[in-house]
JSON list of C-alpha atoms in Angstrom, two decimals:
[
{"chain": "A", "resi": 1, "resn": "ALA", "atom": "CA", "xyz": [-18.06, 8.07, 2.45]},
{"chain": "A", "resi": 2, "resn": "GLN", "atom": "CA", "xyz": [-15.45, 5.63, 4.30]},
{"chain": "A", "resi": 3, "resn": "SER", "atom": "CA", "xyz": [-12.53, 6.71, 5.08]},
{"chain": "A", "resi": 4, "resn": "VAL", "atom": "CA", "xyz": [-8.79, 6.74, 7.02]},
{"chain": "A", "resi": 5, "resn": "ALA", "atom": "CA", "xyz": [-7.45, 9.19, 9.08]},
{"chain": "A", "resi": 6, "resn": "GLN", "atom": "CA", "xyz": [-3.98, 9.83, 10.43]},
{"chain": "A", "resi": 7, "resn": "PRO", "atom": "CA", "xyz": [-4.21, 12.76, 12.36]},
{"chain": "A", "resi": 8, "resn": "GLU", "atom": "CA", "xyz": [-0.21, 13.50, 12.01]},
{"chain": "A", "resi": 9, "resn": "ASP", "atom": "CA", "xyz": [2.00, 13.64, 8.94]},
{"chain": "A", "resi": 10, "resn": "GLN", "atom": "CA", "xyz": [4.90, 13.10, 11.85]},
{"chain": "A", "resi": 11, "resn": "VAL", "atom": "CA", "xyz": [5.99, 11.46, 14.85]},
{"chain": "A", "resi": 12, "resn": "ASN", "atom": "CA", "xyz": [9.02, 12.44, 16.77]},
{"chain": "A", "resi": 13, "resn": "VAL", "atom": "CA", "xyz": [10.40, 9.79, 19.30]},
{"chain": "A", "resi": 14, "resn": "ALA", "atom": "CA", "xyz": [13.54, 9.39, 21.08]},
{"chain": "A", "resi": 15, "resn": "GLU", "atom": "CA", "xyz": [15.45, 5.81, 20.69]},
{"chain": "A", "resi": 16, "resn": "GLY", "atom": "CA", "xyz": [13.92, 3.94, 23.36]},
{"chain": "A", "resi": 17, "resn": "ASN", "atom": "CA", "xyz": [10.69, 5.51, 24.00]},
{"chain": "A", "resi": 18, "resn": "PRO", "atom": "CA", "xyz": [7.33, 4.23, 23.38]},
{"chain": "A", "resi": 19, "resn": "LEU", "atom": "CA", "xyz": [6.04, 4.71, 20.56]},
{"chain": "A", "resi": 20, "resn": "THR", "atom": "CA", "xyz": [2.40, 5.49, 19.48]},
{"chain": "A", "resi": 21, "resn": "VAL", "atom": "CA", "xyz": [1.23, 6.24, 15.44]},
{"chain": "A", "resi": 22, "resn": "LYS", "atom": "CA", "xyz": [-2.65, 7.07, 15.55]},
{"chain": "A", "resi": 23, "resn": "CYS", "atom": "CA", "xyz": [-5.42, 5.87, 13.05]},
{"chain": "A", "resi": 24, "resn": "THR", "atom": "CA", "xyz": [-8.97, 6.05, 13.15]},
{"chain": "A", "resi": 25, "resn": "TYR", "atom": "CA", "xyz": [-11.47, 4.74, 10.05]},
{"chain": "A", "resi": 26, "resn": "SER", "atom": "CA", "xyz": [-14.81, 5.31, 9.28]},
{"chain": "A", "resi": 27, "resn": "VAL", "atom": "CA", "xyz": [-16.60, 2.40, 7.53]},
{"chain": "A", "resi": 28, "resn": "SER", "atom": "CA", "xyz": [-19.77, 0.14, 7.79]},
{"chain": "A", "resi": 29, "resn": "GLY", "atom": "CA", "xyz": [-19.52, -3.40, 9.23]},
{"chain": "A", "resi": 30, "resn": "ASN", "atom": "CA", "xyz": [-16.92, -5.04, 10.52]},
{"chain": "A", "resi": 31, "resn": "PRO", "atom": "CA", "xyz": [-13.27, -3.73, 9.15]},
{"chain": "A", "resi": 32, "resn": "TYR", "atom": "CA", "xyz": [-10.35, -5.49, 8.31]},
{"chain": "A", "resi": 33, "resn": "LEU", "atom": "CA", "xyz": [-7.21, -3.41, 9.59]},
{"chain": "A", "resi": 34, "resn": "PHE", "atom": "CA", "xyz": [-3.64, -3.27, 8.17]},
{"chain": "A", "resi": 35, "resn": "TRP", "atom": "CA", "xyz": [-0.73, -1.76, 8.59]},
{"chain": "A", "resi": 36, "resn": "TYR", "atom": "CA", "xyz": [2.20, -0.87, 6.61]},
{"chain": "A", "resi": 37, "resn": "VAL", "atom": "CA", "xyz": [5.59, 0.59, 6.47]},
{"chain": "A", "resi": 38, "resn": "GLN", "atom": "CA", "xyz": [7.48, 2.07, 3.64]},
{"chain": "A", "resi": 39, "resn": "TYR", "atom": "CA", "xyz": [11.13, 2.76, 3.62]},
{"chain": "A", "resi": 40, "resn": "PRO", "atom": "CA", "xyz": [12.66, 5.87, 1.15]},
{"chain": "A", "resi": 41, "resn": "ASN", "atom": "CA", "xyz": [12.30, 4.57, -2.11]},
{"chain": "A", "resi": 42, "resn": "ARG", "atom": "CA", "xyz": [10.84, 0.81, -1.57]},
{"chain": "A", "resi": 43, "resn": "GLY", "atom": "CA", "xyz": [7.66, -0.71, -1.63]},
{"chain": "A", "resi": 44, "resn": "LEU", "atom": "CA", "xyz": [5.11, -0.49, 1.39]},
{"chain": "A", "resi": 45, "resn": "GLN", "atom": "CA", "xyz": [5.99, -3.77, 3.54]},
{"chain": "A", "resi": 46, "resn": "PHE", "atom": "CA", "xyz": [3.01, -5.70, 5.60]},
{"chain": "A", "resi": 47, "resn": "LEU", "atom": "CA", "xyz": [3.48, -5.31, 9.10]},
{"chain": "A", "resi": 48, "resn": "LEU", "atom": "CA", "xyz": [0.03, -7.12, 10.31]},
{"chain": "A", "resi": 49, "resn": "LYS", "atom": "CA", "xyz": [-3.31, -6.87, 10.26]},
{"chain": "A", "resi": 50, "resn": "TYR", "atom": "CA", "xyz": [-6.80, -7.15, 12.24]},
{"chain": "A", "resi": 51, "resn": "ILE", "atom": "CA", "xyz": [-9.60, -9.66, 11.66]},
{"chain": "A", "resi": 52, "resn": "THR", "atom": "CA", "xyz": [-11.19, -10.69, 13.97]},
{"chain": "A", "resi": 53, "resn": "GLY", "atom": "CA", "xyz": [-10.65, -11.98, 17.48]},
{"chain": "A", "resi": 54, "resn": "ASP", "atom": "CA", "xyz": [-8.10, -10.71, 20.09]},
{"chain": "A", "resi": 55, "resn": "ASN", "atom": "CA", "xyz": [-8.26, -6.68, 19.92]},
{"chain": "A", "resi": 56, "resn": "LEU", "atom": "CA", "xyz": [-4.42, -6.49, 20.22]},
{"chain": "A", "resi": 57, "resn": "VAL", "atom": "CA", "xyz": [-2.46, -8.08, 17.40]},
{"chain": "A", "resi": 58, "resn": "LYS", "atom": "CA", "xyz": [1.25, -8.57, 17.33]},
{"chain": "A", "resi": 59, "resn": "GLY", "atom": "CA", "xyz": [3.18, -8.06, 14.11]},
{"chain": "A", "resi": 60, "resn": "SER", "atom": "CA", "xyz": [6.39, -7.49, 12.66]},
{"chain": "A", "resi": 61, "resn": "TYR", "atom": "CA", "xyz": [9.74, -6.29, 14.04]},
{"chain": "A", "resi": 62, "resn": "GLY", "atom": "CA", "xyz": [8.29, -5.65, 17.72]},
{"chain": "A", "resi": 63, "resn": "PHE", "atom": "CA", "xyz": [4.63, -3.97, 16.28]},
{"chain": "A", "resi": 64, "resn": "GLU", "atom": "CA", "xyz": [1.98, -4.23, 17.78]},
{"chain": "A", "resi": 65, "resn": "ALA", "atom": "CA", "xyz": [-2.15, -2.93, 17.24]},
{"chain": "A", "resi": 66, "resn": "GLU", "atom": "CA", "xyz": [-4.83, -2.25, 19.09]},
{"chain": "A", "resi": 67, "resn": "PHE", "atom": "CA", "xyz": [-8.19, -2.40, 17.76]},
{"chain": "A", "resi": 68, "resn": "ASN", "atom": "CA", "xyz": [-10.81, 0.07, 19.37]},
{"chain": "A", "resi": 69, "resn": "LYS", "atom": "CA", "xyz": [-14.27, -0.70, 17.81]},
{"chain": "A", "resi": 70, "resn": "SER", "atom": "CA", "xyz": [-15.94, 1.79, 20.23]},
{"chain": "A", "resi": 71, "resn": "GLN", "atom": "CA", "xyz": [-13.39, 4.34, 18.92]},
{"chain": "A", "resi": 72, "resn": "THR", "atom": "CA", "xyz": [-13.06, 2.83, 15.38]},
{"chain": "A", "resi": 73, "resn": "SER", "atom": "CA", "xyz": [-9.39, 3.30, 16.17]},
{"chain": "A", "resi": 74, "resn": "PHE", "atom": "CA", "xyz": [-6.10, 0.85, 15.33]},
{"chain": "A", "resi": 75, "resn": "HIS", "atom": "CA", "xyz": [-3.38, 2.29, 16.70]},
{"chain": "A", "resi": 76, "resn": "LEU", "atom": "CA", "xyz": [0.29, 1.28, 16.12]},
{"chain": "A", "resi": 77, "resn": "LYS", "atom": "CA", "xyz": [2.57, 0.69, 19.15]},
{"chain": "A", "resi": 78, "resn": "LYS", "atom": "CA", "xyz": [5.66, -0.35, 19.54]},
{"chain": "A", "resi": 79, "resn": "PRO", "atom": "CA", "xyz": [7.21, -0.46, 23.62]},
{"chain": "A", "resi": 80, "resn": "SER", "atom": "CA", "xyz": [10.63, 0.47, 22.58]},
{"chain": "A", "resi": 81, "resn": "ALA", "atom": "CA", "xyz": [11.50, 2.77, 19.58]},
{"chain": "A", "resi": 82, "resn": "LEU", "atom": "CA", "xyz": [15.12, 2.23, 17.40]},
{"chain": "A", "resi": 83, "resn": "VAL", "atom": "CA", "xyz": [16.70, 4.58, 15.03]},
{"chain": "A", "resi": 84, "resn": "SER", "atom": "CA", "xyz": [15.61, 1.82, 12.15]},
{"chain": "A", "resi": 85, "resn": "ASP", "atom": "CA", "xyz": [12.18, 1.84, 12.63]},
{"chain": "A", "resi": 86, "resn": "SER", "atom": "CA", "xyz": [12.31, 5.57, 11.42]},
{"chain": "A", "resi": 87, "resn": "ALA", "atom": "CA", "xyz": [9.81, 5.05, 7.99]},
{"chain": "A", "resi": 88, "resn": "LEU", "atom": "CA", "xyz": [6.70, 6.45, 6.79]},
{"chain": "A", "resi": 89, "resn": "TYR", "atom": "CA", "xyz": [4.05, 4.38, 8.34]},
{"chain": "A", "resi": 90, "resn": "PHE", "atom": "CA", "xyz": [0.12, 3.81, 6.46]},
{"chain": "A", "resi": 91, "resn": "CYS", "atom": "CA", "xyz": [-2.98, 2.00, 7.85]},
{"chain": "A", "resi": 92, "resn": "ALA", "atom": "CA", "xyz": [-5.08, 0.48, 5.43]},
{"chain": "A", "resi": 93, "resn": "VAL", "atom": "CA", "xyz": [-8.87, -0.70, 6.10]},
{"chain": "A", "resi": 94, "resn": "SER", "atom": "CA", "xyz": [-11.19, -3.18, 4.04]},
{"chain": "A", "resi": 95, "resn": "PRO", "atom": "CA", "xyz": [-14.89, -2.93, 4.73]},
{"chain": "A", "resi": 96, "resn": "GLY", "atom": "CA", "xyz": [-15.34, -6.31, 4.90]},
{"chain": "A", "resi": 97, "resn": "GLY", "atom": "CA", "xyz": [-16.77, -9.18, 2.74]},
{"chain": "A", "resi": 98, "resn": "ALA", "atom": "CA", "xyz": [-15.56, -9.93, -0.26]},
{"chain": "A", "resi": 99, "resn": "THR", "atom": "CA", "xyz": [-13.74, -6.42, -1.79]},
{"chain": "A", "resi": 100, "resn": "ASN", "atom": "CA", "xyz": [-11.43, -5.55, -3.81]},
{"chain": "A", "resi": 101, "resn": "LYS", "atom": "CA", "xyz": [-9.58, -2.41, -2.08]},
{"chain": "A", "resi": 102, "resn": "LEU", "atom": "CA", "xyz": [-7.84, -1.16, 0.40]},
{"chain": "A", "resi": 103, "resn": "ILE", "atom": "CA", "xyz": [-8.92, 2.43, 1.75]},
{"chain": "A", "resi": 104, "resn": "PHE", "atom": "CA", "xyz": [-5.46, 4.20, 3.11]},
{"chain": "A", "resi": 105, "resn": "GLY", "atom": "CA", "xyz": [-4.28, 6.98, 5.12]},
{"chain": "A", "resi": 106, "resn": "THR", "atom": "CA", "xyz": [-2.00, 9.93, 4.11]},
{"chain": "A", "resi": 107, "resn": "GLY", "atom": "CA", "xyz": [0.83, 8.50, 6.26]},
{"chain": "A", "resi": 108, "resn": "THR", "atom": "CA", "xyz": [2.58, 9.07, 9.32]},
{"chain": "A", "resi": 109, "resn": "LEU", "atom": "CA", "xyz": [6.38, 10.13, 8.88]},
{"chain": "A", "resi": 110, "resn": "LEU", "atom": "CA", "xyz": [7.71, 8.30, 12.04]},
{"chain": "A", "resi": 111, "resn": "ALA", "atom": "CA", "xyz": [11.26, 9.73, 12.74]},
{"chain": "A", "resi": 112, "resn": "VAL", "atom": "CA", "xyz": [13.31, 8.26, 15.84]},
{"chain": "A", "resi": 113, "resn": "GLN", "atom": "CA", "xyz": [16.18, 10.12, 17.30]},
{"chain": "A", "resi": 114, "resn": "PRO", "atom": "CA", "xyz": [19.26, 8.65, 18.54]},
{"chain": "B", "resi": 1, "resn": "SER", "atom": "CA", "xyz": [3.50, -15.45, 0.54]},
{"chain": "B", "resi": 2, "resn": "GLN", "atom": "CA", "xyz": [3.85, -13.98, -2.76]},
{"chain": "B", "resi": 3, "resn": "THR", "atom": "CA", "xyz": [6.73, -12.25, -4.48]},
{"chain": "B", "resi": 4, "resn": "ILE", "atom": "CA", "xyz": [5.87, -9.20, -6.54]},
{"chain": "B", "resi": 5, "resn": "HIS", "atom": "CA", "xyz": [8.54, -7.79, -9.08]},
{"chain": "B", "resi": 6, "resn": "GLN", "atom": "CA", "xyz": [8.51, -4.84, -10.69]},
{"chain": "B", "resi": 7, "resn": "TRP", "atom": "CA", "xyz": [10.99, -3.23, -13.35]},
{"chain": "B", "resi": 8, "resn": "PRO", "atom": "CA", "xyz": [12.51, -1.25, -14.26]},
{"chain": "B", "resi": 9, "resn": "ALA", "atom": "CA", "xyz": [13.28, 0.06, -10.92]},
{"chain": "B", "resi": 10, "resn": "THR", "atom": "CA", "xyz": [13.98, 3.77, -12.29]},
{"chain": "B", "resi": 11, "resn": "LEU", "atom": "CA", "xyz": [12.81, 5.61, -15.66]},
{"chain": "B", "resi": 12, "resn": "VAL", "atom": "CA", "xyz": [13.32, 9.08, -16.96]},
{"chain": "B", "resi": 13, "resn": "GLN", "atom": "CA", "xyz": [11.04, 9.90, -20.06]},
{"chain": "B", "resi": 14, "resn": "PRO", "atom": "CA", "xyz": [10.49, 12.60, -22.25]},
{"chain": "B", "resi": 15, "resn": "VAL", "atom": "CA", "xyz": [7.20, 14.30, -22.49]},
{"chain": "B", "resi": 16, "resn": "GLY", "atom": "CA", "xyz": [5.01, 12.20, -25.53]},
{"chain": "B", "resi": 17, "resn": "SER", "atom": "CA", "xyz": [6.86, 9.44, -25.39]},
{"chain": "B", "resi": 18, "resn": "PRO", "atom": "CA", "xyz": [5.02, 5.80, -24.40]},
{"chain": "B", "resi": 19, "resn": "LEU", "atom": "CA", "xyz": [5.55, 3.89, -21.43]},
{"chain": "B", "resi": 20, "resn": "SER", "atom": "CA", "xyz": [4.95, 0.12, -20.16]},
{"chain": "B", "resi": 21, "resn": "LEU", "atom": "CA", "xyz": [5.55, -1.28, -16.94]},
{"chain": "B", "resi": 22, "resn": "GLU", "atom": "CA", "xyz": [5.72, -4.40, -16.07]},
{"chain": "B", "resi": 23, "resn": "CYS", "atom": "CA", "xyz": [4.88, -6.35, -12.53]},
{"chain": "B", "resi": 24, "resn": "THR", "atom": "CA", "xyz": [4.63, -9.84, -12.22]},
{"chain": "B", "resi": 25, "resn": "VAL", "atom": "CA", "xyz": [3.63, -12.18, -9.32]},
{"chain": "B", "resi": 26, "resn": "GLU", "atom": "CA", "xyz": [4.79, -15.17, -7.73]},
{"chain": "B", "resi": 27, "resn": "GLY", "atom": "CA", "xyz": [3.22, -17.63, -5.36]},
{"chain": "B", "resi": 28, "resn": "THR", "atom": "CA", "xyz": [-0.43, -17.73, -5.83]},
{"chain": "B", "resi": 29, "resn": "SER", "atom": "CA", "xyz": [-2.86, -17.88, -8.84]},
{"chain": "B", "resi": 30, "resn": "ASN", "atom": "CA", "xyz": [-5.27, -15.94, -10.25]},
{"chain": "B", "resi": 31, "resn": "PRO", "atom": "CA", "xyz": [-4.35, -13.26, -8.18]},
{"chain": "B", "resi": 32, "resn": "ASN", "atom": "CA", "xyz": [-5.91, -9.66, -7.89]},
{"chain": "B", "resi": 33, "resn": "LEU", "atom": "CA", "xyz": [-3.49, -7.39, -9.27]},
{"chain": "B", "resi": 34, "resn": "TYR", "atom": "CA", "xyz": [-3.47, -3.33, -8.38]},
{"chain": "B", "resi": 35, "resn": "TRP", "atom": "CA", "xyz": [-1.51, -0.68, -9.53]},
{"chain": "B", "resi": 36, "resn": "TYR", "atom": "CA", "xyz": [-0.92, 2.60, -7.32]},
{"chain": "B", "resi": 37, "resn": "ARG", "atom": "CA", "xyz": [0.71, 5.81, -7.63]},
{"chain": "B", "resi": 38, "resn": "GLN", "atom": "CA", "xyz": [2.30, 7.71, -4.99]},
{"chain": "B", "resi": 39, "resn": "ALA", "atom": "CA", "xyz": [3.19, 11.62, -5.41]},
{"chain": "B", "resi": 40, "resn": "ALA", "atom": "CA", "xyz": [5.61, 13.49, -3.80]},
{"chain": "B", "resi": 41, "resn": "GLY", "atom": "CA", "xyz": [6.45, 10.19, -1.19]},
{"chain": "B", "resi": 42, "resn": "ARG", "atom": "CA", "xyz": [3.07, 10.65, 1.13]},
{"chain": "B", "resi": 43, "resn": "GLY", "atom": "CA", "xyz": [-0.50, 9.09, -0.37]},
{"chain": "B", "resi": 44, "resn": "LEU", "atom": "CA", "xyz": [-1.30, 6.47, -2.50]},
{"chain": "B", "resi": 45, "resn": "GLN", "atom": "CA", "xyz": [-3.93, 6.85, -5.27]},
{"chain": "B", "resi": 46, "resn": "LEU", "atom": "CA", "xyz": [-5.34, 3.51, -6.68]},
{"chain": "B", "resi": 47, "resn": "LEU", "atom": "CA", "xyz": [-5.11, 3.72, -10.28]},
{"chain": "B", "resi": 48, "resn": "PHE", "atom": "CA", "xyz": [-6.47, 0.20, -11.27]},
{"chain": "B", "resi": 49, "resn": "TYR", "atom": "CA", "xyz": [-7.29, -3.34, -10.48]},
{"chain": "B", "resi": 50, "resn": "SER", "atom": "CA", "xyz": [-8.10, -6.55, -12.00]},
{"chain": "B", "resi": 51, "resn": "VAL", "atom": "CA", "xyz": [-9.27, -9.67, -10.96]},
{"chain": "B", "resi": 52, "resn": "GLY", "atom": "CA", "xyz": [-8.60, -11.73, -13.72]},
{"chain": "B", "resi": 53, "resn": "ILE", "atom": "CA", "xyz": [-7.45, -11.95, -17.44]},
{"chain": "B", "resi": 54, "resn": "GLY", "atom": "CA", "xyz": [-8.57, -9.12, -19.15]},
{"chain": "B", "resi": 55, "resn": "GLN", "atom": "CA", "xyz": [-10.64, -7.88, -16.54]},
{"chain": "B", "resi": 56, "resn": "ILE", "atom": "CA", "xyz": [-9.48, -4.22, -15.71]},
{"chain": "B", "resi": 57, "resn": "SER", "atom": "CA", "xyz": [-10.88, -1.88, -13.36]},
{"chain": "B", "resi": 58, "resn": "SER", "atom": "CA", "xyz": [-10.22, 1.80, -13.71]},
{"chain": "B", "resi": 59, "resn": "GLU", "atom": "CA", "xyz": [-10.18, 3.89, -10.76]},
{"chain": "B", "resi": 60, "resn": "VAL", "atom": "CA", "xyz": [-9.41, 7.59, -12.35]},
{"chain": "B", "resi": 61, "resn": "PRO", "atom": "CA", "xyz": [-10.02, 8.96, -15.21]},
{"chain": "B", "resi": 62, "resn": "GLN", "atom": "CA", "xyz": [-6.38, 9.97, -16.93]},
{"chain": "B", "resi": 63, "resn": "ASN", "atom": "CA", "xyz": [-3.58, 9.40, -19.38]},
{"chain": "B", "resi": 64, "resn": "LEU", "atom": "CA", "xyz": [-2.81, 5.77, -18.22]},
{"chain": "B", "resi": 65, "resn": "SER", "atom": "CA", "xyz": [-4.53, 2.34, -19.41]},
{"chain": "B", "resi": 66, "resn": "ALA", "atom": "CA", "xyz": [-3.58, -1.38, -18.08]},
{"chain": "B", "resi": 67, "resn": "SER", "atom": "CA", "xyz": [-3.45, -4.72, -18.80]},
{"chain": "B", "resi": 68, "resn": "ARG", "atom": "CA", "xyz": [-4.00, -8.18, -17.54]},
{"chain": "B", "resi": 69, "resn": "PRO", "atom": "CA", "xyz": [-2.59, -10.21, -20.79]},
{"chain": "B", "resi": 70, "resn": "GLN", "atom": "CA", "xyz": [-1.29, -13.36, -18.38]},
{"chain": "B", "resi": 71, "resn": "ASP", "atom": "CA", "xyz": [-2.49, -14.72, -15.00]},
{"chain": "B", "resi": 72, "resn": "ARG", "atom": "CA", "xyz": [0.22, -13.63, -12.88]},
{"chain": "B", "resi": 73, "resn": "GLN", "atom": "CA", "xyz": [1.26, -10.38, -15.20]},
{"chain": "B", "resi": 74, "resn": "PHE", "atom": "CA", "xyz": [0.18, -6.42, -15.24]},
{"chain": "B", "resi": 75, "resn": "ILE", "atom": "CA", "xyz": [1.17, -3.94, -17.49]},
{"chain": "B", "resi": 76, "resn": "LEU", "atom": "CA", "xyz": [0.53, -0.34, -17.28]},
{"chain": "B", "resi": 77, "resn": "SER", "atom": "CA", "xyz": [0.88, 1.67, -20.19]},
{"chain": "B", "resi": 78, "resn": "SER", "atom": "CA", "xyz": [0.67, 5.11, -21.49]},
{"chain": "B", "resi": 79, "resn": "LYS", "atom": "CA", "xyz": [0.81, 5.88, -25.24]},
{"chain": "B", "resi": 80, "resn": "LYS", "atom": "CA", "xyz": [2.08, 10.02, -25.05]},
{"chain": "B", "resi": 81, "resn": "LEU", "atom": "CA", "xyz": [3.34, 10.17, -21.59]},
{"chain": "B", "resi": 82, "resn": "LEU", "atom": "CA", "xyz": [2.79, 14.35, -19.69]},
{"chain": "B", "resi": 83, "resn": "LEU", "atom": "CA", "xyz": [4.60, 15.75, -17.27]},
{"chain": "B", "resi": 84, "resn": "SER", "atom": "CA", "xyz": [2.37, 14.91, -14.42]},
{"chain": "B", "resi": 85, "resn": "ASP", "atom": "CA", "xyz": [3.07, 11.48, -14.94]},
{"chain": "B", "resi": 86, "resn": "SER", "atom": "CA", "xyz": [6.00, 11.04, -12.88]},
{"chain": "B", "resi": 87, "resn": "GLY", "atom": "CA", "xyz": [5.82, 9.75, -9.68]},
{"chain": "B", "resi": 88, "resn": "PHE", "atom": "CA", "xyz": [6.10, 6.54, -7.61]},
{"chain": "B", "resi": 89, "resn": "TYR", "atom": "CA", "xyz": [4.35, 3.22, -9.28]},
{"chain": "B", "resi": 90, "resn": "LEU", "atom": "CA", "xyz": [3.60, 0.92, -7.09]},
{"chain": "B", "resi": 91, "resn": "CYS", "atom": "CA", "xyz": [1.93, -2.83, -8.13]},
{"chain": "B", "resi": 92, "resn": "ALA", "atom": "CA", "xyz": [0.10, -4.84, -5.68]},
{"chain": "B", "resi": 93, "resn": "GLY", "atom": "CA", "xyz": [-1.22, -8.20, -5.29]},
{"chain": "B", "resi": 94, "resn": "LYS", "atom": "CA", "xyz": [-3.53, -10.47, -3.01]},
{"chain": "B", "resi": 95, "resn": "ARG", "atom": "CA", "xyz": [-4.60, -13.79, -3.26]},
{"chain": "B", "resi": 96, "resn": "GLY", "atom": "CA", "xyz": [-8.65, -13.69, -4.40]},
{"chain": "B", "resi": 97, "resn": "ALA", "atom": "CA", "xyz": [-11.31, -11.50, -3.66]},
{"chain": "B", "resi": 98, "resn": "SER", "atom": "CA", "xyz": [-11.77, -11.33, 0.12]},
{"chain": "B", "resi": 99, "resn": "GLY", "atom": "CA", "xyz": [-11.15, -8.38, 1.60]},
{"chain": "B", "resi": 100, "resn": "LEU", "atom": "CA", "xyz": [-9.03, -9.95, 4.79]},
{"chain": "B", "resi": 101, "resn": "GLU", "atom": "CA", "xyz": [-6.31, -11.14, 2.35]},
{"chain": "B", "resi": 102, "resn": "THR", "atom": "CA", "xyz": [-3.06, -9.19, 2.60]},
{"chain": "B", "resi": 103, "resn": "GLN", "atom": "CA", "xyz": [-2.40, -7.02, -0.17]},
{"chain": "B", "resi": 104, "resn": "TYR", "atom": "CA", "xyz": [1.79, -7.55, -1.04]},
{"chain": "B", "resi": 105, "resn": "PHE", "atom": "CA", "xyz": [3.55, -4.34, -2.69]},
{"chain": "B", "resi": 106, "resn": "GLY", "atom": "CA", "xyz": [6.68, -4.30, -5.50]},
{"chain": "B", "resi": 107, "resn": "PRO", "atom": "CA", "xyz": [9.45, -2.51, -4.82]},
{"chain": "B", "resi": 108, "resn": "GLY", "atom": "CA", "xyz": [8.18, 0.22, -7.00]},
{"chain": "B", "resi": 109, "resn": "THR", "atom": "CA", "xyz": [9.01, 2.23, -10.12]},
{"chain": "B", "resi": 110, "resn": "ARG", "atom": "CA", "xyz": [10.44, 5.44, -10.10]},
{"chain": "B", "resi": 111, "resn": "LEU", "atom": "CA", "xyz": [9.00, 7.53, -13.34]},
{"chain": "B", "resi": 112, "resn": "LEU", "atom": "CA", "xyz": [10.28, 11.04, -14.19]},
{"chain": "B", "resi": 113, "resn": "VAL", "atom": "CA", "xyz": [9.08, 12.84, -17.46]},
{"chain": "B", "resi": 114, "resn": "LEU", "atom": "CA", "xyz": [11.22, 15.84, -18.34]}
]
């Protein structure tokens, strides 16, 4: 079955430190991979996506993600965390080709302490 | 990019009452449209999606229904609400059928059934 795993329910990091939010996937073919962020009582905001090409993708608000095909991972990273980065982060995968649906992970709550 | 509008923002309804949530899309024509429910502030459950006017696919059997009367309008309905229908409802849209297109989300509707 096709799936996305976010193994950490919560990630805690001090402001100014680097952060990583993990995501692994299990889909057939060449997937398209997405990261979204959700602030409390708000809709999801698109951060970045990997389609093809360079494995390091840069997105909004200083975030980047690294696609690793051999490890089937797409971890979200930021060199220096801000308190305002505290939010719920979702990884999602589209299995590729003409498809109508995204498969979402269960979300990781990022808490950045001042 | 697209803009997704949802209303109302919040709704409190008694058990057994009807429901109508509306979603409209700006910035693209013939979008794929989606209704998600998010319970307890975490995982997303895809409820319905639509690839065109009058075309609705249901992902899970439930007390809800969806309709798409116009190209950029998507409605979520119920004839009689249940307590279990409480949650945060998100509408999303994307341009076309390809999996590499990004889904953009609306601000959500918080529904509380009492």
